[in-house]
Amino acid sequence: MENAAYIGLSRQLTLRRELDIVANNIANADTTGFKVEQLMTSTEVGSRARNHDVDGGVRFVLDNGVARDFGQGELSQTGRTLDFAIEGEGAFFTVQDAGGEAYTRDGAFTLDPEGRLVTEGGLAVLGGGAEIVLDPAQGEPTVGADGVITQNGLPVGQLTVVRFDNLAVLQKGGDGLYRNVANAAPVDAPDARIRQGMLEGSNVNPLLEITNLIEIQRAYERVTRMIENASDLSKRAVERLGRAS
């Protein structure tokens, strides 16, 4: 009976993790540039508890990490001059943080007191490997689909938009940032188009995630009942053995 309990417990642990991920997806349904996540699971053959007449190992459920869907989110018009959206999957704005370059799909930018283009968290937005500095006295900037920024008819910088051959090298950080944890070389994304005055919404489907949430809760309840039934069977078996002796 211990085998069923151990297997059920391994499944409960992954279901709790999956529940957290789905709840986070729902909480970020309105977060700019958020990408929906899903738990990856696998099975592992492990040594069974002592149980005569049971052949082979038992299969435990393992948490294999989180998969992220980098599919395009819906673009919405904001009218703000310093709001930018990327039209094109797998491409990112480049920003500078304390650990080096980081990447984001959240293009809700602003200007700091020095005129630098920065994220809402205060990180400098990069263009050509350098910070982008605008002069408010030159009027509002215009950004073309290729990311070139102009003021008063003159180019003053270009948003650096890159992509990675393998998106698995990106690790999610806070504030909608991703960090390159494998030192993979980013490449230019010339096919990605910049849309000024727009932001990309999350690619979360709230209805689907709520359905997943209900399914996970029901699965957890089923596994709990299975463990309880296995425990009851084991208890009754011990009681019968005690009476027989």
Short mmCIF file of C-alpha atoms in Angstrom, two decimals:
data_model
loop_
_atom_site.label_atom_id
_atom_site.label_comp_id
_atom_site.label_asym_id
_atom_site.label_seq_id
_atom_site.Cartn_x
_atom_site.Cartn_y
_atom_site.Cartn_z
CA MET A 1 0.00 0.00 0.00
CA GLU A 2 2.97 2.32 0.58
CA ASN A 3 3.68 2.36 -3.16
CA ALA A 4 0.32 3.99 -3.94
CA ALA A 5 0.82 6.55 -1.18
CA TYR A 6 4.31 7.49 -2.38
CA ILE A 7 3.19 7.80 -6.00
CA GLY A 8 0.17 9.85 -4.96
CA LEU A 9 2.35 12.15 -2.85
CA SER A 10 4.72 12.77 -5.78
CA ARG A 11 1.73 13.72 -7.92
CA GLN A 12 0.33 16.00 -5.23
CA LEU A 13 3.61 17.91 -5.09
CA THR A 14 3.56 18.57 -8.84
CA LEU A 15 -0.12 19.51 -8.74
CA ARG A 16 0.55 22.10 -6.04
CA ARG A 17 3.37 23.54 -8.15
CA GLU A 18 1.12 23.55 -11.21
CA LEU A 19 -1.60 25.30 -9.22
CA ASP A 20 0.83 28.08 -8.30
CA ILE A 21 1.85 28.53 -11.94
CA VAL A 22 -1.72 28.70 -13.23
CA ALA A 23 -2.69 31.13 -10.47
CA ASN A 24 0.28 33.30 -11.45
CA ASN A 25 -0.85 33.21 -15.10
CA ILE A 26 -4.30 34.42 -14.10
CA ALA A 27 -2.85 37.15 -11.87
CA ASN A 28 -0.77 38.43 -14.81
CA ALA A 29 -3.49 38.31 -17.44
CA ASP A 30 -3.32 42.12 -17.66
CA THR A 31 0.47 42.47 -17.29
CA THR A 32 2.19 44.07 -20.26
CA GLY A 33 4.30 41.57 -22.21
CA PHE A 34 3.69 38.66 -19.82
CA LYS A 35 4.13 35.19 -21.33
CA VAL A 36 2.00 32.29 -20.17
CA GLU A 37 3.76 29.46 -18.33
CA GLN A 38 3.13 25.76 -17.90
CA LEU A 39 4.67 23.10 -15.70
CA MET A 40 6.60 20.32 -17.41
CA THR A 41 6.43 16.92 -15.75
CA SER A 42 7.99 13.53 -16.34
CA THR A 43 8.06 10.13 -14.68
CA GLU A 44 10.94 8.39 -12.98
CA VAL A 45 11.16 4.73 -12.10
CA GLY A 46 12.03 4.38 -8.45
CA SER A 47 12.55 1.57 -6.00
CA ARG A 48 9.24 0.33 -4.66
CA ALA A 49 8.44 -0.11 -1.03
CA ARG A 50 8.78 -3.69 0.18
CA ASN A 51 5.82 -5.53 -1.18
CA HIS A 52 5.98 -9.19 -2.09
CA ASP A 53 4.53 -10.38 -5.37
CA VAL A 54 4.86 -6.89 -6.97
CA ASP A 55 7.15 -6.89 -10.01
CA GLY A 56 9.07 -3.97 -11.45
CA GLY A 57 9.63 -0.45 -10.14
CA VAL A 58 7.08 2.23 -9.46
CA ARG A 59 6.85 5.47 -11.42
CA PHE A 60 6.99 8.75 -9.57
CA VAL A 61 5.92 12.10 -11.04
CA LEU A 62 8.69 14.69 -11.29
CA ASP A 63 8.71 18.48 -11.67
CA ASN A 64 10.78 19.12 -14.81
CA GLY A 65 10.67 22.90 -14.70
CA VAL A 66 8.53 25.58 -16.32
CA ALA A 67 7.87 25.97 -20.03
CA ARG A 68 7.05 29.44 -21.34
CA ASP A 69 5.00 30.30 -24.40
CA PHE A 70 6.62 33.29 -26.14
CA GLY A 71 3.74 33.68 -28.56
CA GLN A 72 2.59 37.15 -29.59
CA GLY A 73 0.22 38.98 -27.25
CA GLU A 74 -2.47 41.33 -28.49
CA LEU A 75 -1.35 44.89 -29.26
CA SER A 76 -3.40 47.73 -27.82
CA GLN A 77 -3.33 51.43 -28.63
CA THR A 78 -2.26 53.71 -25.77
CA GLY A 79 -1.41 56.94 -27.57
CA ARG A 80 1.66 57.52 -25.36
CA THR A 81 4.70 58.63 -27.34
CA LEU A 82 7.08 56.49 -25.29
CA ASP A 83 5.02 53.30 -25.37
CA PHE A 84 6.39 50.71 -27.79
CA ALA A 85 5.28 47.22 -28.76
CA ILE A 86 7.21 44.58 -30.70
CA GLU A 87 5.29 42.91 -33.48
CA GLY A 88 7.06 39.59 -33.94
CA GLU A 89 7.49 36.55 -31.70
CA GLY A 90 10.70 35.84 -29.80
CA ALA A 91 12.17 39.36 -30.06
CA PHE A 92 13.03 41.61 -27.13
CA PHE A 93 14.01 45.14 -26.21
CA THR A 94 17.47 45.34 -24.63
CA VAL A 95 17.97 47.15 -21.32
CA GLN A 96 20.86 47.61 -18.90
CA ASP A 97 20.68 46.37 -15.34
CA ALA A 98 23.21 45.79 -12.58
CA GLY A 99 24.11 42.35 -13.90
CA GLY A 100 24.56 43.41 -17.53
CA GLU A 101 22.09 43.31 -20.36
CA ALA A 102 18.54 42.11 -19.80
CA TYR A 103 15.61 41.69 -22.18
CA THR A 104 11.94 42.57 -22.04
CA ARG A 105 8.75 42.72 -24.08
CA ASP A 106 7.37 45.50 -21.89
CA GLY A 107 7.83 48.69 -23.89
CA ALA A 108 6.21 51.11 -21.43
CA PHE A 109 9.18 53.48 -21.33
CA THR A 110 9.69 56.96 -19.95
CA LEU A 111 12.41 59.61 -19.61
CA ASP A 112 14.47 60.11 -16.46
CA PRO A 113 15.65 63.58 -15.33
CA GLU A 114 18.78 63.24 -17.52
CA GLY A 115 16.70 62.53 -20.62
CA ARG A 116 17.59 58.85 -20.77
CA LEU A 117 14.99 56.45 -22.13
CA VAL A 118 14.28 54.05 -19.26
CA THR A 119 11.87 51.32 -18.21
CA GLU A 120 9.28 51.91 -15.51
CA GLY A 121 11.79 50.33 -13.13
CA GLY A 122 14.44 52.91 -14.08
CA LEU A 123 16.66 50.67 -16.25
CA ALA A 124 18.27 52.31 -19.26
CA VAL A 125 16.95 51.20 -22.65
CA LEU A 126 19.82 50.39 -24.99
CA GLY A 127 20.38 51.30 -28.61
CA GLY A 128 23.52 50.09 -30.35
CA GLY A 129 24.96 49.02 -27.00
CA ALA A 130 24.62 52.51 -25.51
CA GLU A 131 21.99 54.36 -23.54
CA ILE A 132 19.44 56.32 -25.56
CA VAL A 133 19.30 59.98 -24.55
CA LEU A 134 16.57 62.29 -25.84
CA ASP A 135 16.33 66.08 -25.69
CA PRO A 136 12.82 67.14 -24.65
CA ALA A 137 13.51 70.59 -26.16
CA GLN A 138 13.66 68.99 -29.61
CA GLY A 139 10.05 67.88 -29.49
CA GLU A 140 8.43 64.49 -29.15
CA PRO A 141 10.36 61.59 -30.65
CA THR A 142 9.11 59.52 -33.54
CA VAL A 143 10.03 55.85 -33.81
CA GLY A 144 9.84 53.96 -37.08
CA ALA A 145 9.00 50.30 -37.55
CA ASP A 146 12.74 49.57 -37.71
CA GLY A 147 13.28 51.14 -34.27
CA VAL A 148 15.04 54.30 -35.50
CA ILE A 149 14.26 57.24 -33.22
CA THR A 150 14.10 60.73 -34.70
CA GLN A 151 13.63 64.15 -33.15
CA ASN A 152 13.03 67.29 -35.16
CA GLY A 153 13.61 65.23 -38.30
CA LEU A 154 17.05 63.96 -37.23
CA PRO A 155 17.93 60.40 -36.10
CA VAL A 156 19.03 60.31 -32.46
CA GLY A 157 19.20 56.58 -31.80
CA GLN A 158 17.75 53.17 -32.54
CA LEU A 159 16.10 50.68 -30.21
CA THR A 160 18.10 47.47 -29.98
CA VAL A 161 15.73 44.57 -30.66
CA VAL A 162 17.24 41.08 -30.54
CA ARG A 163 16.23 37.44 -30.44
CA PHE A 164 17.86 34.16 -29.43
CA ASP A 165 18.17 30.97 -31.44
CA ASN A 166 17.19 29.06 -28.30
CA LEU A 167 14.75 30.84 -25.99
CA ALA A 168 15.50 28.32 -23.25
CA VAL A 169 18.63 30.35 -22.38
CA LEU A 170 16.39 33.10 -20.98
CA GLN A 171 15.57 33.03 -17.29
CA LYS A 172 12.71 35.15 -16.00
CA GLY A 173 13.54 37.84 -13.46
CA GLY A 174 11.41 40.51 -11.87
CA ASP A 175 9.74 43.49 -13.57
CA GLY A 176 9.08 41.57 -16.78
CA LEU A 177 12.79 41.03 -17.45
CA TYR A 178 14.60 38.02 -18.87
CA ARG A 179 18.28 37.31 -18.39
CA ASN A 180 20.59 35.31 -20.59
CA VAL A 181 21.90 32.65 -18.20
CA ALA A 182 23.86 30.68 -20.82
CA ASN A 183 25.88 33.55 -22.34
CA ALA A 184 24.27 32.77 -25.69
CA ALA A 185 24.88 35.44 -28.31
CA PRO A 186 21.75 37.44 -29.18
CA VAL A 187 21.17 38.23 -32.83
CA ASP A 188 19.43 41.17 -34.49
CA ALA A 189 15.74 40.78 -35.25
CA PRO A 190 15.29 42.80 -38.46
CA ASP A 191 11.90 41.20 -39.16
CA ALA A 192 10.45 42.42 -35.86
CA ARG A 193 8.49 45.66 -36.22
CA ILE A 194 8.19 48.42 -33.62
CA ARG A 195 4.78 49.97 -33.06
CA GLN A 196 4.87 53.37 -31.34
CA GLY A 197 1.99 54.37 -29.07
CA MET A 198 1.07 50.72 -28.46
CA LEU A 199 1.76 48.06 -25.84
CA GLU A 200 1.68 44.27 -26.06
CA GLY A 201 -0.70 42.58 -23.65
CA SER A 202 -0.08 39.20 -22.08
CA ASN A 203 -0.77 36.07 -24.13
CA VAL A 204 -2.72 34.51 -21.25
CA ASN A 205 -6.13 33.07 -22.12
CA PRO A 206 -8.01 33.65 -18.84
CA LEU A 207 -10.83 31.24 -19.67
CA LEU A 208 -8.37 28.45 -20.45
CA GLU A 209 -6.38 29.12 -17.28
CA ILE A 210 -9.49 29.09 -15.08
CA THR A 211 -10.45 25.76 -16.66
CA ASN A 212 -6.95 24.45 -15.91
CA LEU A 213 -7.28 25.67 -12.33
CA ILE A 214 -10.51 23.71 -11.84
CA GLU A 215 -9.01 20.57 -13.40
CA ILE A 216 -5.94 20.77 -11.16
CA GLN A 217 -8.08 21.15 -8.03
CA ARG A 218 -10.18 18.14 -9.01
CA ALA A 219 -7.09 16.07 -9.77
CA TYR A 220 -5.64 16.96 -6.37
CA GLU A 221 -8.86 15.86 -4.68
CA ARG A 222 -8.82 12.53 -6.60
CA VAL A 223 -5.22 11.82 -5.59
CA THR A 224 -6.03 12.70 -1.98
CA ARG A 225 -8.90 10.19 -1.98
CA MET A 226 -6.63 7.56 -3.52
CA ILE A 227 -4.05 8.03 -0.76
CA GLU A 228 -6.74 7.91 1.91
CA ASN A 229 -8.21 4.71 0.41
CA ALA A 230 -4.78 3.10 0.26
CA SER A 231 -4.17 4.04 3.87
CA ASP A 232 -7.52 2.59 4.92
CA LEU A 233 -6.81 -0.67 3.08
CA SER A 234 -3.43 -0.93 4.75
CA LYS A 235 -4.98 -0.26 8.16
CA ARG A 236 -7.68 -2.90 7.68
CA ALA A 237 -5.10 -5.42 6.46
CA VAL A 238 -3.01 -4.88 9.60
CA GLU A 239 -6.11 -5.25 11.79
CA ARG A 240 -7.05 -8.54 10.10
CA LEU A 241 -3.52 -9.87 10.48
CA GLY A 242 -3.64 -8.93 14.15
CA ARG A 243 -6.89 -10.85 14.69
CA ALA A 244 -5.63 -13.83 12.74
CA SER A 245 -2.55 -14.09 14.92
#
